[in-house]
PDB file of C-alpha atoms in Angstrom:
ATOM      1  CA  MET A 932      34.051 -44.954 -29.202  1.00 51.00           C
ATOM      2  CA  PHE A 933      30.450 -46.125 -28.920  1.00 44.00           C
ATOM      3  CA  ALA A 934      30.310 -44.707 -25.449  1.00 50.00           C
ATOM      4  CA  SER A 935      31.385 -41.277 -26.668  1.00 54.00           C
ATOM      5  CA  VAL A 936      28.752 -41.319 -29.457  1.00 49.00           C
ATOM      6  CA  SER A 937      26.096 -42.364 -26.991  1.00 55.00           C
ATOM      7  CA  ASP A 938      27.159 -39.671 -24.548  1.00 57.00           C
ATOM      8  CA  GLY A 939      26.992 -37.053 -27.322  1.00 55.00           C
ATOM      9  CA  THR A 940      23.487 -38.134 -28.329  1.00 57.00           C
ATOM     10  CA  VAL A 941      22.311 -37.977 -24.755  1.00 51.00           C
ATOM     11  CA  CYS A 942      23.786 -34.498 -24.335  1.00 56.00           C
ATOM     12  CA  ALA A 943      22.139 -33.292 -27.542  1.00 54.00           C
ATOM     13  CA  LEU A 944      18.761 -34.644 -26.448  1.00 49.00           C
ATOM     14  CA  ALA A 945      19.205 -33.105 -23.026  1.00 53.00           C
ATOM     15  CA  GLN A 946      19.931 -29.714 -24.578  1.00 59.00           C
ATOM     16  CA  ARG A 947      16.976 -29.989 -26.944  1.00 60.00           C
ATOM     17  CA  GLN A 948      14.467 -31.020 -24.293  1.00 63.00           C
ATOM     18  CA  PRO A 949      14.017 -27.535 -22.691  1.00 64.00           C
ATOM     19  CA  ILE A 950      13.410 -26.015 -26.143  1.00 64.00           C
ATOM     20  CA  VAL A 951      10.765 -28.611 -27.001  1.00 66.00           C
ATOM     21  CA  THR A 952       9.138 -28.102 -23.605  1.00 76.00           C
ATOM     22  CA  LEU A 953       9.076 -24.298 -24.054  1.00 74.00           C
ATOM     23  CA  VAL A 954       7.489 -24.602 -27.508  1.00 81.00           C
ATOM     24  CA  HIS A 955       4.829 -26.923 -26.102  1.00 82.00           C
ATOM     25  CA  VAL A 956       4.125 -24.592 -23.167  1.00 82.00           C
ATOM     26  CA  ASN A 957       3.879 -21.531 -25.408  1.00 84.00           C
ATOM     27  CA  LYS A 958       1.530 -23.367 -27.777  1.00 89.00           C
ATOM     28  CA  HIS A 959      -0.683 -24.339 -24.848  1.00 89.00           C
ATOM     29  CA  ARG A 960      -0.659 -20.754 -23.528  1.00 90.00           C
ATOM     30  CA  LYS A 961      -1.579 -19.375 -26.952  1.00 90.00           C
ATOM     31  CA  LEU A 962      -4.481 -21.800 -27.358  1.00 91.00           C
ATOM     32  CA  THR A 963      -5.725 -21.033 -23.836  1.00 91.00           C
ATOM     33  CA  ALA A 964      -5.468 -17.293 -24.461  1.00 90.00           C
ATOM     34  CA  GLN A 965      -7.338 -17.552 -27.760  1.00 91.00           C
ATOM     35  CA  ARG A 966     -10.058 -19.600 -26.065  1.00 93.00           C
ATOM     36  CA  ASN A 967     -10.351 -17.011 -23.299  1.00 92.00           C
ATOM     37  CA  LYS A 968     -10.596 -14.219 -25.857  1.00 93.00           C
ATOM     38  CA  HIS A 969     -13.446 -16.041 -27.620  1.00 93.00           C
ATOM     39  CA  LEU A 970     -15.165 -16.668 -24.271  1.00 93.00           C
ATOM     40  CA  GLY A 971     -14.823 -12.964 -23.526  1.00 92.00           C
ATOM     41  CA  ASP A 972     -16.545 -12.162 -26.822  1.00 93.00           C
ATOM     42  CA  ILE A 973     -19.396 -14.537 -25.994  1.00 93.00           C
ATOM     43  CA  CYS A 974     -19.833 -13.174 -22.461  1.00 92.00           C
ATOM     44  CA  LEU A 975     -19.821  -9.620 -23.818  1.00 90.00           C
ATOM     45  CA  GLN A 976     -22.612 -10.469 -26.260  1.00 90.00           C
ATOM     46  CA  MET A 977     -24.579 -12.118 -23.443  1.00 90.00           C
ATOM     47  CA  GLY A 978     -24.168  -9.085 -21.187  1.00 89.00           C
ATOM     48  CA  GLU A 979     -22.021 -10.945 -18.634  1.00 89.00           C
ATOM     49  CA  LEU A 980     -19.630  -8.030 -18.312  1.00 88.00           C
ATOM     50  CA  ASP A 981     -17.676  -9.187 -15.240  1.00 89.00           C
ATOM     51  CA  LEU A 982     -16.957 -12.560 -16.824  1.00 91.00           C
ATOM     52  CA  ALA A 983     -16.073 -10.927 -20.142  1.00 91.00           C
ATOM     53  CA  GLN A 984     -13.567  -8.636 -18.417  1.00 89.00           C
ATOM     54  CA  PHE A 985     -12.106 -11.601 -16.545  1.00 92.00           C
ATOM     55  CA  TYR A 986     -11.577 -13.603 -19.747  1.00 92.00           C
ATOM     56  CA  TYR A 987     -10.130 -10.658 -21.681  1.00 92.00           C
ATOM     57  CA  GLU A 988      -7.695  -9.816 -18.875  1.00 91.00           C
ATOM     58  CA  THR A 989      -6.510 -13.420 -18.485  1.00 92.00           C
ATOM     59  CA  ALA A 990      -6.118 -13.655 -22.274  1.00 92.00           C
ATOM     60  CA  LEU A 991      -3.933 -10.540 -22.245  1.00 91.00           C
ATOM     61  CA  GLN A 992      -1.771 -11.921 -19.446  1.00 91.00           C
ATOM     62  CA  LEU A 993      -1.012 -14.965 -21.574  1.00 91.00           C
ATOM     63  CA  LEU A 994      -0.722 -13.183 -24.928  1.00 89.00           C
ATOM     64  CA  ARG A 995       1.607 -10.298 -24.045  1.00 88.00           C
ATOM     65  CA  PRO A 996       4.704 -12.451 -23.371  1.00 88.00           C
ATOM     66  CA  LEU A 997       4.024 -14.330 -26.626  1.00 86.00           C
ATOM     67  CA  MET A 998       3.811 -11.088 -28.649  1.00 82.00           C
ATOM     68  CA  VAL A 999       0.771 -12.290 -30.624  1.00 83.00           C
ATOM     69  CA  HIS A1000      -0.085  -8.760 -31.676  1.00 85.00           C
ATOM     70  CA  LEU A1001      -3.434  -9.102 -33.433  1.00 86.00           C
ATOM     71  CA  TRP A1002      -4.844 -11.269 -30.655  1.00 89.00           C
ATOM     72  CA  ILE A1003      -3.550  -8.780 -28.080  1.00 89.00           C
ATOM     73  CA  ALA A1004      -5.262  -5.929 -29.943  1.00 89.00           C
ATOM     74  CA  GLY A1005      -8.489  -7.915 -30.188  1.00 89.00           C
ATOM     75  CA  ALA A1006      -8.529  -8.651 -26.454  1.00 90.00           C
ATOM     76  CA  MET A1007      -7.786  -5.011 -25.630  1.00 88.00           C
ATOM     77  CA  GLU A1008     -10.567  -3.861 -27.940  1.00 88.00           C
ATOM     78  CA  GLY A1009     -12.937  -6.282 -26.213  1.00 90.00           C
ATOM     79  CA  LEU A1010     -11.864  -5.018 -22.800  1.00 86.00           C
ATOM     80  CA  CYS A1011     -12.606  -1.452 -23.873  1.00 87.00           C
ATOM     81  CA  ALA A1012     -16.045  -2.552 -25.072  1.00 88.00           C
ATOM     82  CA  VAL A1013     -16.728  -4.104 -21.657  1.00 89.00           C
ATOM     83  CA  ILE A1014     -15.881  -0.881 -19.814  1.00 85.00           C
ATOM     84  CA  VAL A1015     -18.019   1.234 -22.155  1.00 84.00           C
ATOM     85  CA  ALA A1016     -20.912  -1.236 -21.884  1.00 85.00           C
ATOM     86  CA  ARG A1017     -20.686  -1.237 -18.085  1.00 83.00           C
ATOM     87  CA  ARG A1018     -20.843   2.560 -17.979  1.00 78.00           C
ATOM     88  CA  THR A1019     -23.821   2.579 -20.345  1.00 78.00           C
ATOM     89  CA  TYR A1020     -25.578  -0.035 -18.211  1.00 75.00           C
ATOM     90  CA  ARG A1021     -24.978   1.967 -15.028  1.00 70.00           C
ATOM     91  CA  SER A1022     -26.294   5.116 -16.706  1.00 65.00           C
ATOM     92  CA  LYS A1023     -29.481   3.323 -17.752  1.00 63.00           C
ATOM     93  CA  SER A1024     -29.845   1.786 -14.280  1.00 58.00           C
ATOM     94  CA  THR A1025     -29.601   5.234 -12.713  1.00 55.00           C
ATOM     95  CA  ASP A1026     -32.300   6.459 -15.082  1.00 52.00           C
ATOM     96  CA  LEU A1027     -34.550   3.546 -14.136  1.00 48.00           C
ATOM     97  CA  LEU A1028     -34.160   4.399 -10.451  1.00 49.00           C
ATOM     98  CA  SER A1029     -35.028   8.082 -10.884  1.00 53.00           C
ATOM     99  CA  PRO A1030     -37.958   9.491  -8.817  1.00 53.00           C
ATOM    100  CA  ASN A1031     -40.279   9.474 -11.835  1.00 54.00           C
ATOM    101  CA  ARG A1032     -39.530   5.839 -12.539  1.00 51.00           C
ATOM    102  CA  ARG A1033     -40.053   4.891  -8.890  1.00 51.00           C
ATOM    103  CA  SER A1034     -43.419   6.671  -8.796  1.00 54.00           C
ATOM    104  CA  LEU A1035     -44.546   4.806 -11.920  1.00 47.00           C
ATOM    105  CA  ARG A1036     -43.504   1.540 -10.324  1.00 47.00           C
ATOM    106  CA  SER A1037     -45.468   2.316  -7.153  1.00 52.00           C
ATOM    107  CA  LYS A1038     -48.515   3.268  -9.208  1.00 55.00           C
ATOM    108  CA  ALA A1039     -48.330  -0.008 -11.119  1.00 45.00           C
ATOM    109  CA  LEU A1040     -48.224  -1.940  -7.844  1.00 44.00           C
ATOM    110  CA  THR A1041     -51.191   0.030  -6.522  1.00 52.00           C
ATOM    111  CA  ASN A1042     -53.186  -0.865  -9.624  1.00 53.00           C
ATOM    112  CA  GLY A1043     -52.715  -4.539  -8.848  1.00 49.00           C
ATOM    113  CA  ALA A1044     -49.668  -5.499 -10.884  1.00 43.00           C
ATOM    114  CA  SER A1045     -47.769  -8.349  -9.330  1.00 46.00           C
ATOM    115  CA  GLU A1046     -44.470  -7.635  -7.562  1.00 46.00           C
ATOM    116  CA  LYS A1047     -42.858 -10.422  -9.526  1.00 46.00           C
ATOM    117  CA  ALA A1048     -43.776  -8.946 -12.920  1.00 44.00           C
ATOM    118  CA  VAL A1049     -42.832  -5.356 -12.082  1.00 43.00           C
ATOM    119  CA  SER A1050     -39.454  -6.200 -10.562  1.00 47.00           C
ATOM    120  CA  LYS A1051     -38.457  -8.687 -13.238  1.00 45.00           C
ATOM    121  CA  SER A1052     -35.735  -6.478 -14.725  1.00 45.00           C
ATOM    122  CA  SER A1053     -34.222  -5.633 -11.345  1.00 48.00           C
ATOM    123  CA  ASP A1054     -34.278  -9.295 -10.318  1.00 47.00           C
ATOM    124  CA  PHE A1055     -32.518 -10.171 -13.553  1.00 40.00           C
ATOM    125  CA  SER A1056     -29.737  -7.652 -12.990  1.00 46.00           C
ATOM    126  CA  ALA A1057     -29.393  -8.641  -9.308  1.00 47.00           C
ATOM    127  CA  GLY A1058     -29.360 -12.387  -9.889  1.00 43.00           C
ATOM    128  CA  LEU A1059     -25.934 -13.402 -11.152  1.00 43.00           C
ATOM    129  CA  ASP A1060     -25.371 -16.599 -13.038  1.00 52.00           C
ATOM    130  CA  LEU A1061     -23.511 -19.211 -10.986  1.00 46.00           C
ATOM    131  CA  ALA A1062     -20.688 -19.269 -13.517  1.00 47.00           C
ATOM    132  CA  SER A1063     -19.969 -15.583 -13.010  1.00 54.00           C
ATOM    133  CA  GLN A1064     -18.865 -16.355  -9.445  1.00 54.00           C
ATOM    134  CA  LYS A1065     -15.721 -17.893 -10.927  1.00 54.00           C
ATOM    135  CA  ALA A1066     -14.577 -14.465 -12.058  1.00 55.00           C
ATOM    136  CA  LYS A1067     -12.564 -12.408  -9.645  1.00 54.00           C
ATOM    137  CA  GLN A1068     -13.691  -8.941  -8.617  1.00 62.00           C
ATOM    138  CA  PRO A1069     -13.207  -6.906 -11.827  1.00 63.00           C
ATOM    139  CA  SER A1070     -10.323  -4.480 -11.649  1.00 68.00           C
ATOM    140  CA  GLN A1071     -11.134  -0.782 -11.726  1.00 73.00           C
ATOM    141  CA  VAL A1072     -10.191   0.866 -15.022  1.00 72.00           C
ATOM    142  CA  THR A1073      -9.687   4.620 -15.167  1.00 78.00           C
ATOM    143  CA  SER A1074     -10.565   6.810 -18.126  1.00 80.00           C
ATOM    144  CA  GLY A1075      -6.865   7.155 -18.920  1.00 84.00           C
ATOM    145  CA  ASP A1076      -6.392   3.369 -18.876  1.00 84.00           C
ATOM    146  CA  LEU A1077      -9.404   2.878 -21.120  1.00 85.00           C
ATOM    147  CA  CYS A1078      -8.215   5.374 -23.728  1.00 87.00           C
ATOM    148  CA  GLY A1079      -4.653   4.097 -23.473  1.00 88.00           C
ATOM    149  CA  ASN A1080      -5.783   0.545 -24.200  1.00 87.00           C
ATOM    150  CA  ALA A1081      -7.832   1.700 -27.173  1.00 88.00           C
ATOM    151  CA  LEU A1082      -4.943   3.694 -28.643  1.00 88.00           C
ATOM    152  CA  GLU A1083      -2.508   0.819 -28.085  1.00 89.00           C
ATOM    153  CA  ALA A1084      -4.853  -1.578 -29.871  1.00 89.00           C
ATOM    154  CA  LEU A1085      -5.123   0.873 -32.771  1.00 87.00           C
ATOM    155  CA  GLU A1086      -1.326   1.147 -33.026  1.00 88.00           C
ATOM    156  CA  ILE A1087      -1.019  -2.647 -33.098  1.00 88.00           C
ATOM    157  CA  TYR A1088      -3.533  -2.801 -35.944  1.00 85.00           C
ATOM    158  CA  LYS A1089      -1.551  -0.163 -37.837  1.00 84.00           C
ATOM    159  CA  LYS A1090       1.722  -2.087 -37.482  1.00 82.00           C
ATOM    160  CA  ALA A1091      -0.005  -5.286 -38.574  1.00 80.00           C
ATOM    161  CA  GLN A1092      -1.064  -3.503 -41.785  1.00 73.00           C
ATOM    162  CA  ILE A1093      -4.635  -4.802 -41.738  1.00 74.00           C
ATOM    163  CA  ASP A1094      -7.248  -3.833 -44.343  1.00 75.00           C
ATOM    164  CA  VAL A1095      -7.358  -0.039 -44.786  1.00 75.00           C
ATOM    165  CA  GLY A1096     -11.132   0.154 -44.434  1.00 74.00           C
ATOM    166  CA  LEU A1097     -11.138  -1.951 -41.247  1.00 78.00           C
ATOM    167  CA  LEU A1098      -8.315   0.117 -39.806  1.00 81.00           C
ATOM    168  CA  GLU A1099     -10.168   3.360 -40.503  1.00 79.00           C
ATOM    169  CA  GLU A1100     -13.371   1.997 -38.961  1.00 80.00           C
ATOM    170  CA  THR A1101     -11.441   1.080 -35.814  1.00 84.00           C
ATOM    171  CA  ALA A1102      -9.824   4.524 -35.766  1.00 84.00           C
ATOM    172  CA  PHE A1103     -13.238   6.206 -35.852  1.00 83.00           C
ATOM    173  CA  LYS A1104     -14.418   4.017 -32.966  1.00 84.00           C
ATOM    174  CA  VAL A1105     -11.374   5.015 -30.926  1.00 88.00           C
ATOM    175  CA  ALA A1106     -11.945   8.669 -31.834  1.00 86.00           C
ATOM    176  CA  HIS A1107     -15.546   8.453 -30.574  1.00 84.00           C
ATOM    177  CA  LEU A1108     -14.247   6.921 -27.342  1.00 86.00           C
ATOM    178  CA  LEU A1109     -11.640   9.652 -26.844  1.00 86.00           C
ATOM    179  CA  VAL A1110     -14.236  12.353 -27.441  1.00 85.00           C
ATOM    180  CA  SER A1111     -16.694  10.768 -25.000  1.00 84.00           C
ATOM    181  CA  GLU A1112     -13.940  10.497 -22.379  1.00 85.00           C
ATOM    182  CA  LYS A1113     -12.982  14.169 -22.843  1.00 84.00           C
ATOM    183  CA  GLN A1114      -9.455  13.252 -23.944  1.00 83.00           C
ATOM    184  CA  THR A1115      -9.307  16.379 -26.108  1.00 81.00           C
ATOM    185  CA  THR A1116      -5.619  16.414 -27.050  1.00 84.00           C
ATOM    186  CA  LYS A1117      -5.471  12.744 -28.028  1.00 85.00           C
ATOM    187  CA  ALA A1118      -8.803  13.010 -29.827  1.00 83.00           C
ATOM    188  CA  CYS A1119      -7.590  15.971 -31.910  1.00 82.00           C
ATOM    189  CA  GLU A1120      -4.389  14.167 -32.882  1.00 84.00           C
ATOM    190  CA  LEU A1121      -6.350  11.152 -34.072  1.00 84.00           C
ATOM    191  CA  LEU A1122      -8.970  13.268 -35.848  1.00 80.00           C
ATOM    192  CA  ASP A1123      -6.257  15.173 -37.711  1.00 79.00           C
ATOM    193  CA  SER A1124      -4.826  11.896 -39.003  1.00 78.00           C
ATOM    194  CA  LEU A1125      -8.314  10.716 -39.972  1.00 76.00           C
ATOM    195  CA  HIS A1126      -8.937  13.991 -41.806  1.00 69.00           C
ATOM    196  CA  ALA A1127      -5.763  13.481 -43.838  1.00 67.00           C
ATOM    197  CA  GLY A1128      -6.692   9.840 -44.486  1.00 60.00           C
ATOM    198  CA  THR A1129     -10.062  10.841 -45.874  1.00 57.00           C
ATOM    199  CA  PHE A1130      -8.320  12.084 -49.007  1.00 55.00           C
ATOM    200  CA  ASP A1131      -6.031   9.059 -49.287  1.00 56.00           C
ATOM    201  CA  ASP A1132      -5.938   7.688 -52.840  1.00 53.00           C
ATOM    202  CA  ARG A1133      -6.298   4.154 -51.500  1.00 52.00           C
ATOM    203  CA  ILE A1134      -9.778   4.952 -50.175  1.00 53.00           C
ATOM    204  CA  ASP A1135     -12.668   5.207 -52.614  1.00 54.00           C
ATOM    205  CA  MET A1136     -14.247   8.616 -53.025  1.00 53.00           C
ATOM    206  CA  THR A1137     -17.884   9.799 -53.507  1.00 52.00           C
ATOM    207  CA  VAL A1138     -20.410   8.474 -50.970  1.00 52.00           C
ATOM    208  CA  ASN A1139     -17.953   6.931 -48.508  1.00 63.00           C
ATOM    209  CA  GLN A1140     -15.852  10.072 -48.437  1.00 68.00           C
ATOM    210  CA  ALA A1141     -18.933  12.153 -47.648  1.00 67.00           C
ATOM    211  CA  LYS A1142     -19.761   9.823 -44.745  1.00 69.00           C
ATOM    212  CA  ARG A1143     -16.233  10.165 -43.371  1.00 71.00           C
ATOM    213  CA  LEU A1144     -16.344  13.942 -43.572  1.00 73.00           C
ATOM    214  CA  SER A1145     -19.753  13.967 -41.886  1.00 74.00           C
ATOM    215  CA  ALA A1146     -18.432  11.782 -39.060  1.00 75.00           C
ATOM    216  CA  LEU A1147     -15.394  14.020 -38.638  1.00 74.00           C
ATOM    217  CA  VAL A1148     -17.548  17.142 -38.488  1.00 76.00           C
ATOM    218  CA  GLY A1149     -19.714  15.512 -35.820  1.00 77.00           C
ATOM    219  CA  LEU A1150     -16.685  14.593 -33.705  1.00 76.00           C
ATOM    220  CA  TYR A1151     -15.140  18.055 -33.997  1.00 74.00           C
ATOM    221  CA  ARG A1152     -18.513  19.532 -33.023  1.00 78.00           C
ATOM    222  CA  ASP A1153     -18.638  17.300 -29.934  1.00 76.00           C
ATOM    223  CA  LEU A1154     -15.219  18.635 -28.981  1.00 71.00           C
ATOM    224  CA  GLY A1155     -16.528  22.195 -29.267  1.00 74.00           C
ATOM    225  CA  TYR A1156     -14.494  23.254 -32.271  1.00 69.00           C
ATOM    226  CA  ILE A1157     -17.513  23.868 -34.520  1.00 61.00           C
TER     227      ILE A1157
END
């Protein structure tokens, strides 16, 4: 009798052990993913774009199987910000290397400015922090991937039923992104929904409504409809 009770207890513990282990593993993965998302935010603010992308992507790999929707949306939003920031940085770098800029640099050197002082910005951008070497070569993200990530993040926020004002602010950011990426069809669909939301009773009227309408007009103008 005692043997059968003991055997039953052992079997119950044996069956429970994989469940306990899975819960522990998932908790560890969630904490690691959240840490990586925060590190991505910090790296983004510091301008370490490769590292930020690395942390956001690793956070997403851990978060997607766990279905932690708001954290997934936050990491995707951060990843979009990295791609946009990288494009902006490249655009500014191209401007700095234009013929006019190069001639000004040569003139400054001729007038006796030190090479170290003049090339400080280029040395800064060329010299990578040692920690950034830990990040793998950042994956190439197409315009379609970028817009898809932004729209997916927006849909997650909608399903999570976050604050109406915060949701609308995010929607306008995504709309700006779609317009800048020439995703006309998707941009129009989102702008139409934003136009209808402008007159939503849940959103206060007067000044804020005028700002929304002004933003919508600007976006439609950028698309060539006005």
